[in-house]
mmCIF file of C-alpha atoms and ligand atoms in Angstrom:
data_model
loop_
_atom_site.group_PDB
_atom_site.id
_atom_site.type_symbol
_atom_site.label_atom_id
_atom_site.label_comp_id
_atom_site.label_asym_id
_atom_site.label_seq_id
_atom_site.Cartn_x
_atom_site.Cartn_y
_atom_site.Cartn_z
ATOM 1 C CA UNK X 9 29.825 -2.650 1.182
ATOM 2 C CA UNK X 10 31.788 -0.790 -1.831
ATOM 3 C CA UNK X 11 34.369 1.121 -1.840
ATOM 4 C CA UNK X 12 32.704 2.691 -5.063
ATOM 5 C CA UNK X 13 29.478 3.485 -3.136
ATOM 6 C CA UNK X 14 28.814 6.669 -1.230
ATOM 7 C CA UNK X 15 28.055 6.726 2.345
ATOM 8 C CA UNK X 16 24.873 6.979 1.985
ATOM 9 C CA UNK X 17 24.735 4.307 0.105
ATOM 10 C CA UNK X 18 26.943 2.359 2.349
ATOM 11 C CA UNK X 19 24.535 2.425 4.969
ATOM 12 C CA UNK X 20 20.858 2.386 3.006
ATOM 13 C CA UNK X 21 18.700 -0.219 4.461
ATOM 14 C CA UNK X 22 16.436 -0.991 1.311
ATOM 15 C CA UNK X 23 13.685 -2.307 1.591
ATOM 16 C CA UNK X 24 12.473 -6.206 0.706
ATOM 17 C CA UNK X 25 9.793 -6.857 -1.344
ATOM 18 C CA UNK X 26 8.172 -10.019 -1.514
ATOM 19 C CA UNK X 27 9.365 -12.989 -2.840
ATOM 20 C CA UNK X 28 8.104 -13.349 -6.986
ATOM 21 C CA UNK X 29 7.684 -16.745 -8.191
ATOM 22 C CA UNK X 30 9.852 -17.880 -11.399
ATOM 23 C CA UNK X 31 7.786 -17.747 -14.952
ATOM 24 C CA UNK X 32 6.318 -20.602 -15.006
ATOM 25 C CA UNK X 33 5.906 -21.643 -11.433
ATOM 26 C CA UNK X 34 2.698 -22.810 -10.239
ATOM 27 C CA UNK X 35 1.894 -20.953 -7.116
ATOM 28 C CA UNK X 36 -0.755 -19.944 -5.035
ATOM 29 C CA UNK X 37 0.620 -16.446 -4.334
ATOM 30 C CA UNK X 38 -0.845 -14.555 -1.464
ATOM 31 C CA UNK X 39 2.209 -12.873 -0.508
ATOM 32 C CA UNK X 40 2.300 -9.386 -1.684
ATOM 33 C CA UNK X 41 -1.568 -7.969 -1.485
ATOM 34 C CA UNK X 42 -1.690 -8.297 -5.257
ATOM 35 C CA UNK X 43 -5.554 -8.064 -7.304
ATOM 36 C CA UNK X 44 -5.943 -11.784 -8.383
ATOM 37 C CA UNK X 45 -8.562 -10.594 -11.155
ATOM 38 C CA UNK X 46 -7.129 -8.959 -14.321
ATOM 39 C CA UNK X 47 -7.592 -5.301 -15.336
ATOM 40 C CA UNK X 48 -10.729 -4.038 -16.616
ATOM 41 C CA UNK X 49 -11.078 -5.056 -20.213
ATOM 42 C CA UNK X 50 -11.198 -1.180 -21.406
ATOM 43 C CA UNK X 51 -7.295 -1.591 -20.536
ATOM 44 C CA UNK X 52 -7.183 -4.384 -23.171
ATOM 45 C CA UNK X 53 -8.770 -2.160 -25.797
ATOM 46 C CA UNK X 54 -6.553 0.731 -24.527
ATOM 47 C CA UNK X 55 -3.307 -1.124 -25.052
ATOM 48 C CA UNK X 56 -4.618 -2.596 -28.703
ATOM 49 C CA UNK X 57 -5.280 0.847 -29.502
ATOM 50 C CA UNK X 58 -1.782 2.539 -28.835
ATOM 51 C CA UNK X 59 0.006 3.741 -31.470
ATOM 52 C CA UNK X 60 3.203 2.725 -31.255
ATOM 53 C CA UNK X 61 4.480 5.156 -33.092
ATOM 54 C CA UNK X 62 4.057 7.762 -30.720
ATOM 55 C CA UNK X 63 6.493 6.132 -28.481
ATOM 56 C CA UNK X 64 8.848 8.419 -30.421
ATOM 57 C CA UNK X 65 7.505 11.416 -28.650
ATOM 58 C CA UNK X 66 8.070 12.064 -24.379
ATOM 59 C CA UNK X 67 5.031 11.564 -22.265
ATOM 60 C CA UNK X 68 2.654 14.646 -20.929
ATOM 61 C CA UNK X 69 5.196 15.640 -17.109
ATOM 62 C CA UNK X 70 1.490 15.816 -15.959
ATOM 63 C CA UNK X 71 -0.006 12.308 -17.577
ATOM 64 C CA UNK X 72 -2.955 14.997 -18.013
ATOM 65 C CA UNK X 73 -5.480 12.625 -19.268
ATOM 66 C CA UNK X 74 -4.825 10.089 -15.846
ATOM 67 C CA UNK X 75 -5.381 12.951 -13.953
ATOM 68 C CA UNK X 76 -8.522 14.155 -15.001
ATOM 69 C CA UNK X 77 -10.028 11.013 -14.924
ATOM 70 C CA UNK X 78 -9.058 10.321 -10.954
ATOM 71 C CA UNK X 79 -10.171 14.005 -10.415
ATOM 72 C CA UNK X 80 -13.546 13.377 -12.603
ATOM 73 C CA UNK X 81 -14.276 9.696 -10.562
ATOM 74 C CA UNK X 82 -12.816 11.860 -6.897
ATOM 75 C CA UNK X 83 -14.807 15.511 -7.650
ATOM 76 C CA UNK X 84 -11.411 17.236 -7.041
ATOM 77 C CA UNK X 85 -9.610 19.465 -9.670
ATOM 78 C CA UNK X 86 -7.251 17.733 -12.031
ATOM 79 C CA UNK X 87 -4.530 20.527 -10.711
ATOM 80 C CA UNK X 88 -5.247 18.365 -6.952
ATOM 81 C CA UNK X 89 -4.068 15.539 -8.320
ATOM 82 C CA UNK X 90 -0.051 14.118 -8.997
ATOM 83 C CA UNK X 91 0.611 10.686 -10.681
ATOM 84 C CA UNK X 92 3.770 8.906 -10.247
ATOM 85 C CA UNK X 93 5.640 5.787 -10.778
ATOM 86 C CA UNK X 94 3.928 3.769 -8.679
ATOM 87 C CA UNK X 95 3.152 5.277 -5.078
ATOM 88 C CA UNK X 96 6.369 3.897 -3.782
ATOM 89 C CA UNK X 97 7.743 6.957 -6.078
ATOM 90 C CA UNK X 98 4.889 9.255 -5.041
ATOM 91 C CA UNK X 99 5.531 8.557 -1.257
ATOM 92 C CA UNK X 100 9.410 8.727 -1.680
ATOM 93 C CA UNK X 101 8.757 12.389 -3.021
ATOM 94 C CA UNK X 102 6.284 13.043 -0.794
ATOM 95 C CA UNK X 103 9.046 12.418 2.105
ATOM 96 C CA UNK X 104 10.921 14.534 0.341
ATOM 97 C CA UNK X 105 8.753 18.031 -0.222
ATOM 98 C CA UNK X 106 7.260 17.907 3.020
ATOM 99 C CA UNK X 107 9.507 16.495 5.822
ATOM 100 C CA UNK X 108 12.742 17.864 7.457
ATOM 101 C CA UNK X 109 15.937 16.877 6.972
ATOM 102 C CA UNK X 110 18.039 15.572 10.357
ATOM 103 C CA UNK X 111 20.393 18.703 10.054
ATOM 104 C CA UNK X 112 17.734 21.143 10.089
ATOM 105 C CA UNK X 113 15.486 20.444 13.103
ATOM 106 C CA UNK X 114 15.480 17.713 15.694
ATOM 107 C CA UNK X 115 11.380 17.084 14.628
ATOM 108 C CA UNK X 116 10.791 13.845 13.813
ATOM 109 C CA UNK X 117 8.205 12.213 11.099
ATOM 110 C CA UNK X 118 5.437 10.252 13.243
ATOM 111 C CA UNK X 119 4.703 6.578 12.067
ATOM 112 C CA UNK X 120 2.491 3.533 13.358
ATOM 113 C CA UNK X 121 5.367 1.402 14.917
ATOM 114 C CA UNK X 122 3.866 -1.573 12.754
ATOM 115 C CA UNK X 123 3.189 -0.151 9.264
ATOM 116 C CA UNK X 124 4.290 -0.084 5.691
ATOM 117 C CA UNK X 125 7.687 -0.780 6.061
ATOM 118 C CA UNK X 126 9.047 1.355 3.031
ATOM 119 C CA UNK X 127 8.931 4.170 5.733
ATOM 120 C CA UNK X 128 11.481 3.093 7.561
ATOM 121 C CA UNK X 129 13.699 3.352 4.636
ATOM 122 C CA UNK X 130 12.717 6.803 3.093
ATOM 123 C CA UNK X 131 13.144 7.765 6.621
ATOM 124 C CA UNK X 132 16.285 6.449 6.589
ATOM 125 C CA UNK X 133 17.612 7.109 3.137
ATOM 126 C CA UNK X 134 16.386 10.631 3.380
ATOM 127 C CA UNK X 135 17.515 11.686 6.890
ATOM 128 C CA UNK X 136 14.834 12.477 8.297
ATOM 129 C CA UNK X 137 14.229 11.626 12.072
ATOM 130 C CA UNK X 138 11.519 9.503 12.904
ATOM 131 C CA UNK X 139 9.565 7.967 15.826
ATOM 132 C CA UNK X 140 6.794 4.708 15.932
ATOM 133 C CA UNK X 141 3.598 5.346 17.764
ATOM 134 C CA UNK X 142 2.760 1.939 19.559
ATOM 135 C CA UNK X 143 -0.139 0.718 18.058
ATOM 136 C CA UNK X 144 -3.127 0.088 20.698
ATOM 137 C CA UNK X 145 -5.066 -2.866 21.756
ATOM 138 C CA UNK X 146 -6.385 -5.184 18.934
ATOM 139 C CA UNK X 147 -3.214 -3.350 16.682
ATOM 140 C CA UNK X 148 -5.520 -0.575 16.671
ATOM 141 C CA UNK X 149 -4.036 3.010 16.389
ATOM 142 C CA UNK X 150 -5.618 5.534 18.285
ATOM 143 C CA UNK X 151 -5.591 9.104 16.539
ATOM 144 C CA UNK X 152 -4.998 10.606 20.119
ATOM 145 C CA UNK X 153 -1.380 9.411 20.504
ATOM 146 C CA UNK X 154 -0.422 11.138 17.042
ATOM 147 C CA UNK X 155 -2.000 14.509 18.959
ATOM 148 C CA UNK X 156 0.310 16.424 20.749
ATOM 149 C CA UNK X 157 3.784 15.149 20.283
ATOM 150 C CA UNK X 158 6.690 17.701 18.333
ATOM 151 C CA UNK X 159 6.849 16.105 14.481
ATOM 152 C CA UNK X 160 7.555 17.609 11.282
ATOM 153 C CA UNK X 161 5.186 15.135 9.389
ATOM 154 C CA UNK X 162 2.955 12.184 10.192
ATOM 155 C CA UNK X 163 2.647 9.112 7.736
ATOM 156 C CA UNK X 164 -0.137 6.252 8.247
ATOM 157 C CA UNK X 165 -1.163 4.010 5.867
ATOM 158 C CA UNK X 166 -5.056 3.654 6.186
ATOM 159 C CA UNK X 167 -6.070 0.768 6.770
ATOM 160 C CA UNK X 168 -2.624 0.019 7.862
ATOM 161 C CA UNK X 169 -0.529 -2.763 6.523
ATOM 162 C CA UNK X 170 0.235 -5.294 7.712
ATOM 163 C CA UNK X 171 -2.377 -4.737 10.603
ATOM 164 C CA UNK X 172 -5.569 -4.335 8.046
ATOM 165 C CA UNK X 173 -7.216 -2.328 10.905
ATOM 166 C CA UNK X 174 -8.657 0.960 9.624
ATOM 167 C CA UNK X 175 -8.985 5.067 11.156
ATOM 168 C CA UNK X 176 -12.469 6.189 10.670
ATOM 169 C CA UNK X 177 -12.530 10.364 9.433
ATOM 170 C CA UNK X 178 -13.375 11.588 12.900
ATOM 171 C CA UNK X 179 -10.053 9.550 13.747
ATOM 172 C CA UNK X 180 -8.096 11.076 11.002
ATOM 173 C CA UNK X 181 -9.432 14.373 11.346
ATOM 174 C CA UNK X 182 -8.492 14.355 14.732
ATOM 175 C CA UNK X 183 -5.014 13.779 13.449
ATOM 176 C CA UNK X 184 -5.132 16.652 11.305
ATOM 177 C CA UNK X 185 -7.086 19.144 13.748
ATOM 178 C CA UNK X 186 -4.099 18.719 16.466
ATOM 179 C CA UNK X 187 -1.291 19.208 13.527
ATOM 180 C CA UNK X 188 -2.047 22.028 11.810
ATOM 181 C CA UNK X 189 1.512 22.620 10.689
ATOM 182 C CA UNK X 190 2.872 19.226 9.597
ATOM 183 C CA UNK X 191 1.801 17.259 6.266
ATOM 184 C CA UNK X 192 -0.191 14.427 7.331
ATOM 185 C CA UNK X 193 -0.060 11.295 4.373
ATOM 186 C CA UNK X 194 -2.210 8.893 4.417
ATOM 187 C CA UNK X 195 -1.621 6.175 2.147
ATOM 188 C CA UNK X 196 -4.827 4.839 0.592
ATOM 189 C CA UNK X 197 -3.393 1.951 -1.105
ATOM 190 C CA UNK X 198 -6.290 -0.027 0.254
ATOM 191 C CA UNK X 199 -8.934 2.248 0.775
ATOM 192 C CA UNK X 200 -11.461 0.259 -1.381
ATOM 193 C CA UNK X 201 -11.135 -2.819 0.173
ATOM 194 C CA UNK X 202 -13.278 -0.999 3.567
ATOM 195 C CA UNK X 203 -16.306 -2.265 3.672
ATOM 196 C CA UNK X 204 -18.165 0.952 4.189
ATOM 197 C CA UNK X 205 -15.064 2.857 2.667
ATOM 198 C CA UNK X 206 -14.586 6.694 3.017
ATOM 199 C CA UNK X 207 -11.941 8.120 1.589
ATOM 200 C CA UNK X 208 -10.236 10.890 3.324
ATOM 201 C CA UNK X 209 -10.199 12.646 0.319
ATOM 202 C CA UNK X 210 -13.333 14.401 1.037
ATOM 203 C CA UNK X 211 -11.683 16.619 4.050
ATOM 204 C CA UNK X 212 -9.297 18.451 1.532
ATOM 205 C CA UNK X 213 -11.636 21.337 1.006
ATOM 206 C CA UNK X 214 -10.933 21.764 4.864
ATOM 207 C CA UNK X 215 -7.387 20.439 5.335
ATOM 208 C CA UNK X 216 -4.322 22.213 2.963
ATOM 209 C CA UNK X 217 -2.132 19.561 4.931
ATOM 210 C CA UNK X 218 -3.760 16.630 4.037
ATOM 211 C CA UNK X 219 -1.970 14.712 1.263
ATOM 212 C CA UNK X 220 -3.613 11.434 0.686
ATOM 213 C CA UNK X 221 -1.382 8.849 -1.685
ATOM 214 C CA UNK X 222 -3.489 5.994 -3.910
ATOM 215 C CA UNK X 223 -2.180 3.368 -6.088
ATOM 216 C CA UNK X 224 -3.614 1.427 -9.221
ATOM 217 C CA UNK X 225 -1.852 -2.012 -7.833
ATOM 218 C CA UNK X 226 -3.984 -3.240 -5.255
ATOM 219 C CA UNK X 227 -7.554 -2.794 -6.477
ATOM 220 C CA UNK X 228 -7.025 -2.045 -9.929
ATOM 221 C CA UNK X 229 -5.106 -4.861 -10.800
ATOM 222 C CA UNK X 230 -2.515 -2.858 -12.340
ATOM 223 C CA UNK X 231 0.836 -3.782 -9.994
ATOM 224 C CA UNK X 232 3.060 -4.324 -12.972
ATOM 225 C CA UNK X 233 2.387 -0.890 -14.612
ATOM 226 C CA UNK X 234 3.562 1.137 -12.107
ATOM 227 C CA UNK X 235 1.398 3.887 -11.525
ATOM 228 C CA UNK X 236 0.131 6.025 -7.797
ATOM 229 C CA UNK X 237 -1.065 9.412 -7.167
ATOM 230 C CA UNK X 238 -1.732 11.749 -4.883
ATOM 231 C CA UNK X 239 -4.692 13.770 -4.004
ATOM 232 C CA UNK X 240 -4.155 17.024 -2.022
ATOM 233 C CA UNK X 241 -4.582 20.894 -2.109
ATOM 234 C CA UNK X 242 -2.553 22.809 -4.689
ATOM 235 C CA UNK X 243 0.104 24.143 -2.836
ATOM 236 C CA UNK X 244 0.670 20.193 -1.734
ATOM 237 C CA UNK X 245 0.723 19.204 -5.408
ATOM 238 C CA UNK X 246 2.729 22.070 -6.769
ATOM 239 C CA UNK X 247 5.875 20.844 -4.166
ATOM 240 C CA UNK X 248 5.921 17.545 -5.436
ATOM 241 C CA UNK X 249 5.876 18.654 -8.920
ATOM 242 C CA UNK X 250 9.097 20.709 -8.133
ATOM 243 C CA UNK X 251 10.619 17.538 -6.593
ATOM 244 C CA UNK X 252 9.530 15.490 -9.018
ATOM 245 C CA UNK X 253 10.888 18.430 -11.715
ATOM 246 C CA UNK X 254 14.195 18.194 -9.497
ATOM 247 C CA UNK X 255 14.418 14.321 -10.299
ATOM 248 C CA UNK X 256 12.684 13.170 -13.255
ATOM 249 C CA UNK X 257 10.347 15.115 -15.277
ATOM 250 C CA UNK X 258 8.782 12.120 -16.630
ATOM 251 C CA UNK X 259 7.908 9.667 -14.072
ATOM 252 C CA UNK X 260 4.883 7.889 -16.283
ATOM 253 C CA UNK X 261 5.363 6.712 -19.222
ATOM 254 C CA UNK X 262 2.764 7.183 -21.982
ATOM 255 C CA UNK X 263 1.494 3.349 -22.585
ATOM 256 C CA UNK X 264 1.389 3.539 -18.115
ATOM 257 C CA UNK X 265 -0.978 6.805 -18.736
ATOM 258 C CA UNK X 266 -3.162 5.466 -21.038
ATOM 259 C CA UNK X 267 -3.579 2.329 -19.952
ATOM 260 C CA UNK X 268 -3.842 3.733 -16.152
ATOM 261 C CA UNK X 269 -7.026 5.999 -17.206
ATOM 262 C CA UNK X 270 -8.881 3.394 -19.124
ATOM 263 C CA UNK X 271 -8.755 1.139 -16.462
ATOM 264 C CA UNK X 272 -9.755 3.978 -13.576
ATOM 265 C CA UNK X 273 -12.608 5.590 -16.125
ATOM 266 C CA UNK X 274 -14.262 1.634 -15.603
ATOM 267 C CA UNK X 275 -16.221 2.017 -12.539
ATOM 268 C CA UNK X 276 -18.534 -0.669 -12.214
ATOM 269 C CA UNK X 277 -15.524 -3.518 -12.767
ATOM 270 C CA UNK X 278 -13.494 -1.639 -10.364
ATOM 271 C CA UNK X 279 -16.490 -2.133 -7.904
ATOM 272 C CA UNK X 280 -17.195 -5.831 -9.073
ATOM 273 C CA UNK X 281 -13.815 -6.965 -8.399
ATOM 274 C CA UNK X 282 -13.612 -5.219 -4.711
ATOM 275 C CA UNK X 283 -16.652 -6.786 -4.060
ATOM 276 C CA UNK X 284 -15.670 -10.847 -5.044
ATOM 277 C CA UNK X 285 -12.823 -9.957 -3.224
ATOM 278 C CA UNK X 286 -14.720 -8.949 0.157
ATOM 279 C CA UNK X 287 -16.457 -12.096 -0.275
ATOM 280 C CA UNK X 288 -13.628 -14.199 -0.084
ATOM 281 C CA UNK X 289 -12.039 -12.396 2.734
ATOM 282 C CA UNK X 290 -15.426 -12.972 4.868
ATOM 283 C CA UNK X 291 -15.038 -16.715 3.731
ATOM 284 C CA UNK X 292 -11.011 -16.925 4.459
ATOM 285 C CA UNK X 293 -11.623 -14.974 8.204
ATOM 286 C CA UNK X 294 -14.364 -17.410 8.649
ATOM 287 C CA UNK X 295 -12.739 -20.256 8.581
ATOM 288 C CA UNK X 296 -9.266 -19.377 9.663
ATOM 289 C CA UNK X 297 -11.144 -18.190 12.867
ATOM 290 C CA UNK X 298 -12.847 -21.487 12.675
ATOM 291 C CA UNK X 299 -9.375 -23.376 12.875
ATOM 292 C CA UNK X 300 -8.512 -21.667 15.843
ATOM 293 C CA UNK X 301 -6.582 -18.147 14.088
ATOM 294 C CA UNK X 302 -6.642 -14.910 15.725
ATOM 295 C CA UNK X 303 -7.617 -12.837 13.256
ATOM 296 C CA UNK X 304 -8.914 -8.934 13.486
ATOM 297 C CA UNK X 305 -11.740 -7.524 11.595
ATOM 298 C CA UNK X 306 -9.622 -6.821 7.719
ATOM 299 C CA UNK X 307 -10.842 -3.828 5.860
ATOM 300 C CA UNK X 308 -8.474 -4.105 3.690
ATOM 301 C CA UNK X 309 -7.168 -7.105 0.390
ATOM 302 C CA UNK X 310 -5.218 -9.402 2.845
ATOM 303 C CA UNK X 311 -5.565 -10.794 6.852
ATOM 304 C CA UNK X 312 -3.254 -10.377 8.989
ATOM 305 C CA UNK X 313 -3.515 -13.730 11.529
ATOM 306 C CA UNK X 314 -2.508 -15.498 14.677
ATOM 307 C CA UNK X 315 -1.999 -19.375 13.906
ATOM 308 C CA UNK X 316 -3.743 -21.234 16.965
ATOM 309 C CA UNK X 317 -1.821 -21.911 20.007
ATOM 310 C CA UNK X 318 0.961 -24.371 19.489
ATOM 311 C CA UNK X 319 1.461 -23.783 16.254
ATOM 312 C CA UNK X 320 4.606 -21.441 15.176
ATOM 313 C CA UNK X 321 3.720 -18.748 12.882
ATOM 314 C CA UNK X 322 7.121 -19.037 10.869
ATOM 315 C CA UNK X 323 7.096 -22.839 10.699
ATOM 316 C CA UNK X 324 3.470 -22.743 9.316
ATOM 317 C CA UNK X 325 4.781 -19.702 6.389
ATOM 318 C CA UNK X 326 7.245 -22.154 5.788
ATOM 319 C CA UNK X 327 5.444 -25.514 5.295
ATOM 320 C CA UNK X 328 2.878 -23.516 3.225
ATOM 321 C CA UNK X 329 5.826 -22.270 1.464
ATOM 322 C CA UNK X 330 7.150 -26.000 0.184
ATOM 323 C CA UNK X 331 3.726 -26.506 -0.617
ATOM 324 C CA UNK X 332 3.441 -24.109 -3.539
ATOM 325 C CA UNK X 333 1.855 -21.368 -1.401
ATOM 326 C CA UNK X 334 2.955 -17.968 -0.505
ATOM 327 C CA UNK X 335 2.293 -15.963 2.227
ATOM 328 C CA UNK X 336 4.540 -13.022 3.873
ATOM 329 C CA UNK X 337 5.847 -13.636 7.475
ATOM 330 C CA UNK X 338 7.990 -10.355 9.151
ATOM 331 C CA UNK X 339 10.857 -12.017 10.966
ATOM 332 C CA UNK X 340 10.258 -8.271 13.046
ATOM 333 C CA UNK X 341 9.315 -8.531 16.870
ATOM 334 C CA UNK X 342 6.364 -8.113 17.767
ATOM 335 C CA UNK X 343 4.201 -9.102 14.497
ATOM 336 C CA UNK X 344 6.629 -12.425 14.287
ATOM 337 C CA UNK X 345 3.314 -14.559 15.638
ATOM 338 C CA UNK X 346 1.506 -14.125 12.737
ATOM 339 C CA UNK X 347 1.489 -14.193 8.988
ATOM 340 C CA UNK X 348 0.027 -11.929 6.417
ATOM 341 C CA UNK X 349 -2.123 -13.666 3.503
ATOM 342 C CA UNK X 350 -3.808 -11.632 0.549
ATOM 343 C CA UNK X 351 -6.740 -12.824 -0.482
ATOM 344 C CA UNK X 352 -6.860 -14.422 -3.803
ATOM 345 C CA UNK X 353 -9.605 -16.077 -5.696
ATOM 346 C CA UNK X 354 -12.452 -17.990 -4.023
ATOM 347 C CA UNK X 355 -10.501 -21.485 -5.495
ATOM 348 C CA UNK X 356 -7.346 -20.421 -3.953
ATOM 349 C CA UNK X 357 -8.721 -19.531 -0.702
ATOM 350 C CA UNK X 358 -10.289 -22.559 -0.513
ATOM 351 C CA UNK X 359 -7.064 -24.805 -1.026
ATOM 352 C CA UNK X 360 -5.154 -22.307 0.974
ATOM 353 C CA UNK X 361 -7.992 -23.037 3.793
ATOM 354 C CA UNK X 362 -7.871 -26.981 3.355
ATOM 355 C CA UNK X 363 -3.899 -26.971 3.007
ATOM 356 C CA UNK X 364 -3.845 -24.970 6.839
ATOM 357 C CA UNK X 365 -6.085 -27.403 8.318
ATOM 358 C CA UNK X 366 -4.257 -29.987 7.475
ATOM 359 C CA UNK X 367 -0.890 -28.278 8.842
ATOM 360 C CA UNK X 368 -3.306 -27.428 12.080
ATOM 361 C CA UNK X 369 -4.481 -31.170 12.349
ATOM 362 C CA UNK X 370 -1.031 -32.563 11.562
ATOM 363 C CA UNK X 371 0.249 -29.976 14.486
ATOM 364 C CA UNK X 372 -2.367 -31.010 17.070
ATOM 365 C CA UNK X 373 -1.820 -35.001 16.360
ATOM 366 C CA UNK X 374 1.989 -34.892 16.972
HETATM 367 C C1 LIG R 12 1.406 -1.794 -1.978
HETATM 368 C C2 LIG R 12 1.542 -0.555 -1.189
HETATM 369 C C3 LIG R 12 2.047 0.614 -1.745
HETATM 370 C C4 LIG R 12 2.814 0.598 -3.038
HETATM 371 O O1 LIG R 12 2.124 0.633 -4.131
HETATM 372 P P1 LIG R 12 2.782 0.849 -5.556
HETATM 373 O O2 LIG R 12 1.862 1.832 -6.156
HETATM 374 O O3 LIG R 12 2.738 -0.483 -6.205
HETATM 375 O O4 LIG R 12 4.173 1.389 -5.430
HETATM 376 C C5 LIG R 12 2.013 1.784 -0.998
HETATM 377 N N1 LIG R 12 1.563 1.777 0.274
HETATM 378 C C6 LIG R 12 1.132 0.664 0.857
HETATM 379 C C7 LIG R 12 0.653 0.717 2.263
HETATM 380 C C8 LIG R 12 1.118 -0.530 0.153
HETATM 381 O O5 LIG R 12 0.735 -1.650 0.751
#
């Protein structure tokens, strides 16, 4: 609390990103759904051939060449497509342009009740009303309870995090079928991961209210440059440009846009690191499911698991924790029993795997 601060920002709840390891500190981390392979190597040659010298001059509002290559590798039009700082910024706009405020109608923006939880806080920080949909058996959503209740907008990360459960497109569609009037987001930030992934991108030629949000952090290995998009119809796109226009013409800066499109323009690395990773995450469910973890089908770059009985979820995050290795535990009810663990490389999975069977064995012998 400050005096100094507005009442807004008084009462802001932000939100609290996982913990980052000092430079220097050797850690295993699996805490925050980052790529553990680096960029494609075209974002090397990229960044050795930037002149530096046109740092001088502002970045394109538009970060026109990023664009055209998503909309080249997606089929859509480059005017379907809106880069951002990261999509933390493109959601936080997105909240913005197409939800209501609390003073003008009593609708309220529909959420998973267990999702990503920067929702909460645009929600929040924004004003804007809001109600969690219980998620189903098996933290399953099921498209019918987003079907018939009042909202001014419905936002679902897909597959949903921390859950890692995915919607199919008849699910989604369903979504968007029974609200016609309200944007419906869905935040692809792990879209890739799927197995058999579909993107939801291809119902835009039917749905105007379809806005679906990507980022380059997850499987592009780009987390530190800061760069998300958005893929929707025009009239989606041109509102966030005005709130974007209304805020900060240039969200991306040049080096981010260069760097962003060499590294999306590389197909077949994109595909070869999604697939190691895949690998791993069949190996990691394996065994955890061996040592007695619930843990649900992931389609996604991380597992969301039940330690065995007996053992606490929070005491295990912890022990792993003074053992170099990082995982993310919610302290929120409900998800409290389990702990959320990106997938890493095959090395690190496998000391990850040997340094829980040994808190499992350890657990079971006292
Ligand atoms: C990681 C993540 C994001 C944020 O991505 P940035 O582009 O790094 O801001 C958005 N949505 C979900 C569901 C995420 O897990």
């Amino acid at each position: 609390m400050s005096k100094y601060w507005n009442r807004k920002i008084n009462e802001a709840e932000p939100y609290v990103a996982g913990e980052q390891p000092k430079p220097g500190q050797r850690v295993i981390k699996l805490n925050t759904n980052e790529n553990p392979y680096p960029p494609s190597p075209r974002v090397r040659e990229a960044l050795e051939s930037f002149d530096i010298d046109d740092l001088r001059l502002y970045p394109d509002t538009n970060a026109t060449e990023f664009i055209e290559a998503v909309a080249k590798v997606e089929g859509v039009k480059a005017s379907q497509v809106f880069a951002g700082n990261g999509s933390d910024e493109v959601l936080a706009l997105c909240f913005q342009t197409f939800f209501e405020k609390e003073s003008n109608t009593d609708l309220p923006v529909l959420t998973p009740e267990f999702s990503y939880s920067f929702y909460p806080v645009f929600e929040k920080f924004y004003d804007i009303r809001s109600k969690k949909i219980p998620l189903r058996e098996g933290l399953s959503i099921d498209p019918s309870d987003y079907v018939g209740v009042p909202n001014c907008g419905i936002a679902i990360a897909n597959p949903n995090a921390p859950t890692s459960r995915a919607l199919t497109l008849k699910d989604i569609e369903r979504i968007l079928d029974g609200n016609p009037d309200s944007v419906v987001i869905i935040d692809e930030a792990y879209v890739e991961f799927e197995d058999n992934y579909e993107t939801a991108v291809s119902l835009l030629p039917k749905y105007p209210n379809l806005c679906v949000v990507r980022t380059m952090s997850k499987s592009y290995s780009l987390a530190g440059l800061r760069v998300g998009y958005a893929i929707a119809s025009e009239e989606l796109i041109e509102g966030l440009k005005r709130a974007r226009d209304s805020f900060n013409s240039y969200p991306t800066d040049r080096l981010a846009q260069k760097l962003a499109a060499s590294a999306v323009s590389d197909t077949s690395y994109h595909r070869e690191c999604i697939d190691r990773i895949r690998t791993t995450r069949r190996y990691t469910e394996e065994a955890l499911r061996e040592l007695g973890f619930d843990c649900p089908e992931s389609s996604a770059n991380f597992i969301f698991a039940k330690p065995p009985y007996g053992i606490d979820a929070e005491t295990l995050y912890k022990n792993l924790r003074m053992q170099g290795i990082l995982v993310r535990y919610f302290k929120t009810e409900g998800i409290n029993d389990r702990l959320r663990i990106s997938i890493g490389t095959m090395e690190e999975m496998m000391e990850f795997v040997d340094r829980v069977r040994e808190e499992v064995s350890n657990a079971k012998g006292s």
